[in-house]
């Protein structure tokens, strides 16, 4: 990472901080869903696997795959391993895909108020994933051809 300009490094660190923060919140939320708590969403819906059994599997997958992979990716980037960039690149596609599905579902079926919390819970993941993918594209040569 030493070959990155200061602005590129600062941008990367901000993205890593955002990924880490969102992942901590997701992990906490999904652990509560996995434990059987009904968790309220900002759009007025609720995640309760007692009502929708698929939520149990989704929370389990987030707890054991997505969240740990994100933290591993961040750690690998910080110790200057290119595998971290690859892992977060794949997870960025996941963020875009999942948050697009949740945003569209929320807009279609819940008709939420566009509050800050709603934006952070749904479309922010799309924005975060896209920002990292753009960063990766701009630094493609450095990441993929070290």
JSON list of C-alpha atoms in Angstrom, two decimals:
[
{"chain": "A", "resi": 1, "resn": "UNK", "atom": "CA", "xyz": [0.00, 0.00, 0.00]},
{"chain": "A", "resi": 2, "resn": "UNK", "atom": "CA", "xyz": [3.00, 2.27, 0.23]},
{"chain": "A", "resi": 3, "resn": "UNK", "atom": "CA", "xyz": [2.70, 3.00, -3.50]},
{"chain": "A", "resi": 4, "resn": "UNK", "atom": "CA", "xyz": [-0.73, 4.57, -2.97]},
{"chain": "A", "resi": 5, "resn": "UNK", "atom": "CA", "xyz": [-1.02, 8.31, -2.88]},
{"chain": "A", "resi": 6, "resn": "UNK", "atom": "CA", "xyz": [-2.16, 9.91, 0.37]},
{"chain": "A", "resi": 7, "resn": "UNK", "atom": "CA", "xyz": [-5.67, 10.65, -0.92]},
{"chain": "A", "resi": 8, "resn": "UNK", "atom": "CA", "xyz": [-6.06, 7.04, -2.11]},
{"chain": "A", "resi": 9, "resn": "UNK", "atom": "CA", "xyz": [-4.93, 5.67, 1.26]},
{"chain": "A", "resi": 10, "resn": "UNK", "atom": "CA", "xyz": [-7.22, 8.01, 3.19]},
{"chain": "A", "resi": 11, "resn": "UNK", "atom": "CA", "xyz": [-10.15, 7.04, 0.94]},
{"chain": "A", "resi": 12, "resn": "UNK", "atom": "CA", "xyz": [-9.35, 3.36, 1.47]},
{"chain": "A", "resi": 13, "resn": "UNK", "atom": "CA", "xyz": [-9.15, 3.77, 5.25]},
{"chain": "A", "resi": 14, "resn": "UNK", "atom": "CA", "xyz": [-12.50, 5.60, 5.30]},
{"chain": "A", "resi": 15, "resn": "UNK", "atom": "CA", "xyz": [-14.07, 2.80, 3.25]},
{"chain": "A", "resi": 16, "resn": "UNK", "atom": "CA", "xyz": [-12.56, 0.19, 5.59]},
{"chain": "A", "resi": 17, "resn": "UNK", "atom": "CA", "xyz": [-13.90, 2.08, 8.61]},
{"chain": "A", "resi": 18, "resn": "UNK", "atom": "CA", "xyz": [-17.37, 2.19, 7.05]},
{"chain": "A", "resi": 19, "resn": "UNK", "atom": "CA", "xyz": [-17.24, -1.51, 6.12]},
{"chain": "A", "resi": 20, "resn": "UNK", "atom": "CA", "xyz": [-16.16, -2.38, 9.66]},
{"chain": "A", "resi": 21, "resn": "UNK", "atom": "CA", "xyz": [-18.83, -0.22, 11.29]},
{"chain": "A", "resi": 22, "resn": "UNK", "atom": "CA", "xyz": [-21.66, -1.53, 9.12]},
{"chain": "A", "resi": 23, "resn": "UNK", "atom": "CA", "xyz": [-20.46, -5.09, 9.67]},
{"chain": "A", "resi": 24, "resn": "UNK", "atom": "CA", "xyz": [-20.42, -4.68, 13.46]},
{"chain": "A", "resi": 25, "resn": "UNK", "atom": "CA", "xyz": [-24.00, -3.39, 13.37]},
{"chain": "A", "resi": 26, "resn": "UNK", "atom": "CA", "xyz": [-25.05, -6.20, 11.02]},
{"chain": "A", "resi": 27, "resn": "UNK", "atom": "CA", "xyz": [-23.37, -8.81, 13.22]},
{"chain": "A", "resi": 28, "resn": "UNK", "atom": "CA", "xyz": [-25.11, -7.50, 16.36]},
{"chain": "A", "resi": 29, "resn": "UNK", "atom": "CA", "xyz": [-28.47, -7.34, 14.57]},
{"chain": "A", "resi": 30, "resn": "UNK", "atom": "CA", "xyz": [-28.17, -10.83, 13.08]},
{"chain": "A", "resi": 31, "resn": "UNK", "atom": "CA", "xyz": [-27.02, -12.40, 16.37]},
{"chain": "A", "resi": 32, "resn": "UNK", "atom": "CA", "xyz": [-30.20, -11.05, 17.96]},
{"chain": "A", "resi": 33, "resn": "UNK", "atom": "CA", "xyz": [-32.32, -12.42, 15.11]},
{"chain": "A", "resi": 34, "resn": "UNK", "atom": "CA", "xyz": [-30.53, -15.77, 15.40]},
{"chain": "A", "resi": 35, "resn": "UNK", "atom": "CA", "xyz": [-31.25, -15.84, 19.15]},
{"chain": "A", "resi": 36, "resn": "UNK", "atom": "CA", "xyz": [-34.95, -15.49, 18.35]},
{"chain": "A", "resi": 37, "resn": "UNK", "atom": "CA", "xyz": [-35.50, -11.79, 19.05]},
{"chain": "A", "resi": 38, "resn": "UNK", "atom": "CA", "xyz": [-37.83, -9.95, 16.73]},
{"chain": "A", "resi": 39, "resn": "UNK", "atom": "CA", "xyz": [-35.77, -7.02, 15.47]},
{"chain": "A", "resi": 40, "resn": "UNK", "atom": "CA", "xyz": [-37.56, -3.96, 14.11]},
{"chain": "A", "resi": 41, "resn": "UNK", "atom": "CA", "xyz": [-36.35, -2.47, 10.83]},
{"chain": "A", "resi": 42, "resn": "UNK", "atom": "CA", "xyz": [-36.40, 1.26, 10.02]},
{"chain": "A", "resi": 43, "resn": "UNK", "atom": "CA", "xyz": [-39.09, 0.71, 7.38]},
{"chain": "A", "resi": 44, "resn": "UNK", "atom": "CA", "xyz": [-41.60, -0.64, 9.90]},
{"chain": "A", "resi": 45, "resn": "UNK", "atom": "CA", "xyz": [-41.05, -4.31, 9.09]},
{"chain": "A", "resi": 46, "resn": "UNK", "atom": "CA", "xyz": [-39.64, -6.83, 11.52]},
{"chain": "A", "resi": 47, "resn": "UNK", "atom": "CA", "xyz": [-37.04, -9.61, 11.23]},
{"chain": "A", "resi": 48, "resn": "UNK", "atom": "CA", "xyz": [-38.41, -12.53, 13.21]},
{"chain": "A", "resi": 49, "resn": "UNK", "atom": "CA", "xyz": [-37.48, -16.05, 12.17]},
{"chain": "A", "resi": 50, "resn": "UNK", "atom": "CA", "xyz": [-40.46, -17.40, 14.12]},
{"chain": "A", "resi": 51, "resn": "UNK", "atom": "CA", "xyz": [-42.63, -15.79, 11.41]},
{"chain": "A", "resi": 52, "resn": "UNK", "atom": "CA", "xyz": [-40.30, -16.16, 8.41]},
{"chain": "A", "resi": 53, "resn": "UNK", "atom": "CA", "xyz": [-38.08, -19.23, 8.75]},
{"chain": "A", "resi": 54, "resn": "UNK", "atom": "CA", "xyz": [-35.70, -18.07, 6.00]},
{"chain": "A", "resi": 55, "resn": "UNK", "atom": "CA", "xyz": [-34.48, -15.29, 8.30]},
{"chain": "A", "resi": 56, "resn": "UNK", "atom": "CA", "xyz": [-32.88, -17.93, 10.54]},
{"chain": "A", "resi": 57, "resn": "UNK", "atom": "CA", "xyz": [-30.68, -19.11, 7.67]},
{"chain": "A", "resi": 58, "resn": "UNK", "atom": "CA", "xyz": [-29.92, -15.58, 6.52]},
{"chain": "A", "resi": 59, "resn": "UNK", "atom": "CA", "xyz": [-28.82, -14.51, 9.98]},
{"chain": "A", "resi": 60, "resn": "UNK", "atom": "CA", "xyz": [-26.71, -17.65, 10.37]},
{"chain": "A", "resi": 61, "resn": "UNK", "atom": "CA", "xyz": [-24.99, -17.01, 7.02]},
{"chain": "A", "resi": 62, "resn": "UNK", "atom": "CA", "xyz": [-24.26, -13.40, 7.97]},
{"chain": "A", "resi": 63, "resn": "UNK", "atom": "CA", "xyz": [-22.89, -14.44, 11.38]},
{"chain": "A", "resi": 64, "resn": "UNK", "atom": "CA", "xyz": [-20.58, -17.22, 10.17]},
{"chain": "A", "resi": 65, "resn": "UNK", "atom": "CA", "xyz": [-19.64, -16.13, 6.63]},
{"chain": "A", "resi": 66, "resn": "UNK", "atom": "CA", "xyz": [-20.24, -12.49, 5.69]},
{"chain": "A", "resi": 67, "resn": "UNK", "atom": "CA", "xyz": [-19.20, -10.72, 8.90]},
{"chain": "A", "resi": 68, "resn": "UNK", "atom": "CA", "xyz": [-16.06, -12.79, 9.56]},
{"chain": "A", "resi": 69, "resn": "UNK", "atom": "CA", "xyz": [-15.04, -12.55, 5.88]},
{"chain": "A", "resi": 70, "resn": "UNK", "atom": "CA", "xyz": [-15.37, -8.78, 6.04]},
{"chain": "A", "resi": 71, "resn": "UNK", "atom": "CA", "xyz": [-13.16, -8.55, 9.12]},
{"chain": "A", "resi": 72, "resn": "UNK", "atom": "CA", "xyz": [-10.62, -10.93, 7.57]},
{"chain": "A", "resi": 73, "resn": "UNK", "atom": "CA", "xyz": [-10.59, -8.83, 4.40]},
{"chain": "A", "resi": 74, "resn": "UNK", "atom": "CA", "xyz": [-10.05, -5.63, 6.36]},
{"chain": "A", "resi": 75, "resn": "UNK", "atom": "CA", "xyz": [-7.27, -7.22, 8.43]},
{"chain": "A", "resi": 76, "resn": "UNK", "atom": "CA", "xyz": [-5.54, -8.56, 5.33]},
{"chain": "A", "resi": 77, "resn": "UNK", "atom": "CA", "xyz": [-5.60, -5.13, 3.69]},
{"chain": "A", "resi": 78, "resn": "UNK", "atom": "CA", "xyz": [-4.16, -3.56, 6.82]},
{"chain": "A", "resi": 79, "resn": "UNK", "atom": "CA", "xyz": [-1.28, -6.07, 6.87]},
{"chain": "A", "resi": 80, "resn": "UNK", "atom": "CA", "xyz": [-0.70, -5.34, 3.16]},
{"chain": "A", "resi": 81, "resn": "UNK", "atom": "CA", "xyz": [-1.99, -8.58, 1.66]},
{"chain": "A", "resi": 82, "resn": "UNK", "atom": "CA", "xyz": [-3.71, -8.33, -1.69]},
{"chain": "A", "resi": 83, "resn": "UNK", "atom": "CA", "xyz": [-6.12, -11.11, -0.70]},
{"chain": "A", "resi": 84, "resn": "UNK", "atom": "CA", "xyz": [-7.94, -8.55, 1.45]},
{"chain": "A", "resi": 85, "resn": "UNK", "atom": "CA", "xyz": [-8.69, -6.43, -1.62]},
{"chain": "A", "resi": 86, "resn": "UNK", "atom": "CA", "xyz": [-10.07, -9.49, -3.43]},
{"chain": "A", "resi": 87, "resn": "UNK", "atom": "CA", "xyz": [-12.22, -10.55, -0.48]},
{"chain": "A", "resi": 88, "resn": "UNK", "atom": "CA", "xyz": [-13.69, -7.06, -0.02]},
{"chain": "A", "resi": 89, "resn": "UNK", "atom": "CA", "xyz": [-14.24, -6.83, -3.77]},
{"chain": "A", "resi": 90, "resn": "UNK", "atom": "CA", "xyz": [-16.41, -9.94, -3.65]},
{"chain": "A", "resi": 91, "resn": "UNK", "atom": "CA", "xyz": [-18.18, -8.70, -0.53]},
{"chain": "A", "resi": 92, "resn": "UNK", "atom": "CA", "xyz": [-18.85, -5.38, -2.26]},
{"chain": "A", "resi": 93, "resn": "UNK", "atom": "CA", "xyz": [-20.81, -7.22, -4.94]},
{"chain": "A", "resi": 94, "resn": "UNK", "atom": "CA", "xyz": [-22.70, -8.95, -2.12]},
{"chain": "A", "resi": 95, "resn": "UNK", "atom": "CA", "xyz": [-23.44, -5.56, -0.47]},
{"chain": "A", "resi": 96, "resn": "UNK", "atom": "CA", "xyz": [-24.77, -4.16, -3.75]},
{"chain": "A", "resi": 97, "resn": "UNK", "atom": "CA", "xyz": [-26.88, -7.25, -4.50]},
{"chain": "A", "resi": 98, "resn": "UNK", "atom": "CA", "xyz": [-28.37, -7.78, -1.03]},
{"chain": "A", "resi": 99, "resn": "UNK", "atom": "CA", "xyz": [-29.02, -4.13, -0.28]},
{"chain": "A", "resi": 100, "resn": "UNK", "atom": "CA", "xyz": [-30.62, -3.62, -3.69]},
{"chain": "A", "resi": 101, "resn": "UNK", "atom": "CA", "xyz": [-32.98, -6.51, -2.96]},
{"chain": "A", "resi": 102, "resn": "UNK", "atom": "CA", "xyz": [-33.79, -5.19, 0.51]},
{"chain": "A", "resi": 103, "resn": "UNK", "atom": "CA", "xyz": [-34.21, -1.60, -0.69]},
{"chain": "A", "resi": 104, "resn": "UNK", "atom": "CA", "xyz": [-36.57, -2.59, -3.50]},
{"chain": "A", "resi": 105, "resn": "UNK", "atom": "CA", "xyz": [-38.54, -4.88, -1.17]},
{"chain": "A", "resi": 106, "resn": "UNK", "atom": "CA", "xyz": [-38.79, -2.14, 1.44]},
{"chain": "A", "resi": 107, "resn": "UNK", "atom": "CA", "xyz": [-39.95, 0.43, -1.10]},
{"chain": "A", "resi": 108, "resn": "UNK", "atom": "CA", "xyz": [-42.43, -1.93, -2.73]},
{"chain": "A", "resi": 109, "resn": "UNK", "atom": "CA", "xyz": [-44.02, -3.56, 0.27]},
{"chain": "A", "resi": 110, "resn": "UNK", "atom": "CA", "xyz": [-43.41, -1.33, 3.30]},
{"chain": "A", "resi": 111, "resn": "UNK", "atom": "CA", "xyz": [-43.64, 2.14, 1.70]},
{"chain": "A", "resi": 112, "resn": "UNK", "atom": "CA", "xyz": [-41.27, 3.62, 4.31]},
{"chain": "A", "resi": 113, "resn": "UNK", "atom": "CA", "xyz": [-40.53, 7.20, 5.20]},
{"chain": "A", "resi": 114, "resn": "UNK", "atom": "CA", "xyz": [-37.14, 8.18, 3.78]},
{"chain": "A", "resi": 115, "resn": "UNK", "atom": "CA", "xyz": [-35.42, 8.80, 7.10]},
{"chain": "A", "resi": 116, "resn": "UNK", "atom": "CA", "xyz": [-31.70, 8.79, 7.83]},
{"chain": "A", "resi": 117, "resn": "UNK", "atom": "CA", "xyz": [-31.99, 5.42, 9.58]},
{"chain": "A", "resi": 118, "resn": "UNK", "atom": "CA", "xyz": [-33.82, 3.92, 6.62]},
{"chain": "A", "resi": 119, "resn": "UNK", "atom": "CA", "xyz": [-31.09, 5.17, 4.28]},
{"chain": "A", "resi": 120, "resn": "UNK", "atom": "CA", "xyz": [-28.37, 3.71, 6.51]},
{"chain": "A", "resi": 121, "resn": "UNK", "atom": "CA", "xyz": [-30.16, 0.35, 6.77]},
{"chain": "A", "resi": 122, "resn": "UNK", "atom": "CA", "xyz": [-30.91, -0.14, 3.08]},
{"chain": "A", "resi": 123, "resn": "UNK", "atom": "CA", "xyz": [-29.41, 1.95, 0.25]},
{"chain": "A", "resi": 124, "resn": "UNK", "atom": "CA", "xyz": [-26.20, 2.86, 2.13]},
{"chain": "A", "resi": 125, "resn": "UNK", "atom": "CA", "xyz": [-24.91, -0.69, 1.60]},
{"chain": "A", "resi": 126, "resn": "UNK", "atom": "CA", "xyz": [-25.35, -0.24, -2.15]},
{"chain": "A", "resi": 127, "resn": "UNK", "atom": "CA", "xyz": [-23.43, 3.03, -2.03]},
{"chain": "A", "resi": 128, "resn": "UNK", "atom": "CA", "xyz": [-20.66, 1.53, 0.11]},
{"chain": "A", "resi": 129, "resn": "UNK", "atom": "CA", "xyz": [-20.26, -1.48, -2.19]},
{"chain": "A", "resi": 130, "resn": "UNK", "atom": "CA", "xyz": [-20.20, 0.70, -5.29]},
{"chain": "A", "resi": 131, "resn": "UNK", "atom": "CA", "xyz": [-17.69, 3.12, -3.78]},
{"chain": "A", "resi": 132, "resn": "UNK", "atom": "CA", "xyz": [-15.29, 0.28, -2.97]},
{"chain": "A", "resi": 133, "resn": "UNK", "atom": "CA", "xyz": [-15.72, -1.21, -6.46]},
{"chain": "A", "resi": 134, "resn": "UNK", "atom": "CA", "xyz": [-14.95, 2.19, -8.00]},
{"chain": "A", "resi": 135, "resn": "UNK", "atom": "CA", "xyz": [-11.90, 2.53, -5.73]},
{"chain": "A", "resi": 136, "resn": "UNK", "atom": "CA", "xyz": [-10.81, -0.97, -6.80]},
{"chain": "A", "resi": 137, "resn": "UNK", "atom": "CA", "xyz": [-11.29, -0.10, -10.48]},
{"chain": "A", "resi": 138, "resn": "UNK", "atom": "CA", "xyz": [-9.27, 3.12, -10.15]},
{"chain": "A", "resi": 139, "resn": "UNK", "atom": "CA", "xyz": [-6.44, 1.19, -8.46]},
{"chain": "A", "resi": 140, "resn": "UNK", "atom": "CA", "xyz": [-6.86, -1.94, -10.59]},
{"chain": "A", "resi": 141, "resn": "UNK", "atom": "CA", "xyz": [-3.24, -2.18, -11.67]},
{"chain": "A", "resi": 142, "resn": "UNK", "atom": "CA", "xyz": [-1.87, -1.76, -8.14]},
{"chain": "A", "resi": 143, "resn": "UNK", "atom": "CA", "xyz": [-4.27, -4.35, -6.70]},
{"chain": "A", "resi": 144, "resn": "UNK", "atom": "CA", "xyz": [-4.23, -7.01, -9.38]},
{"chain": "A", "resi": 145, "resn": "UNK", "atom": "CA", "xyz": [-0.71, -6.59, -10.77]},
{"chain": "A", "resi": 146, "resn": "UNK", "atom": "CA", "xyz": [1.50, -5.77, -7.77]}
]
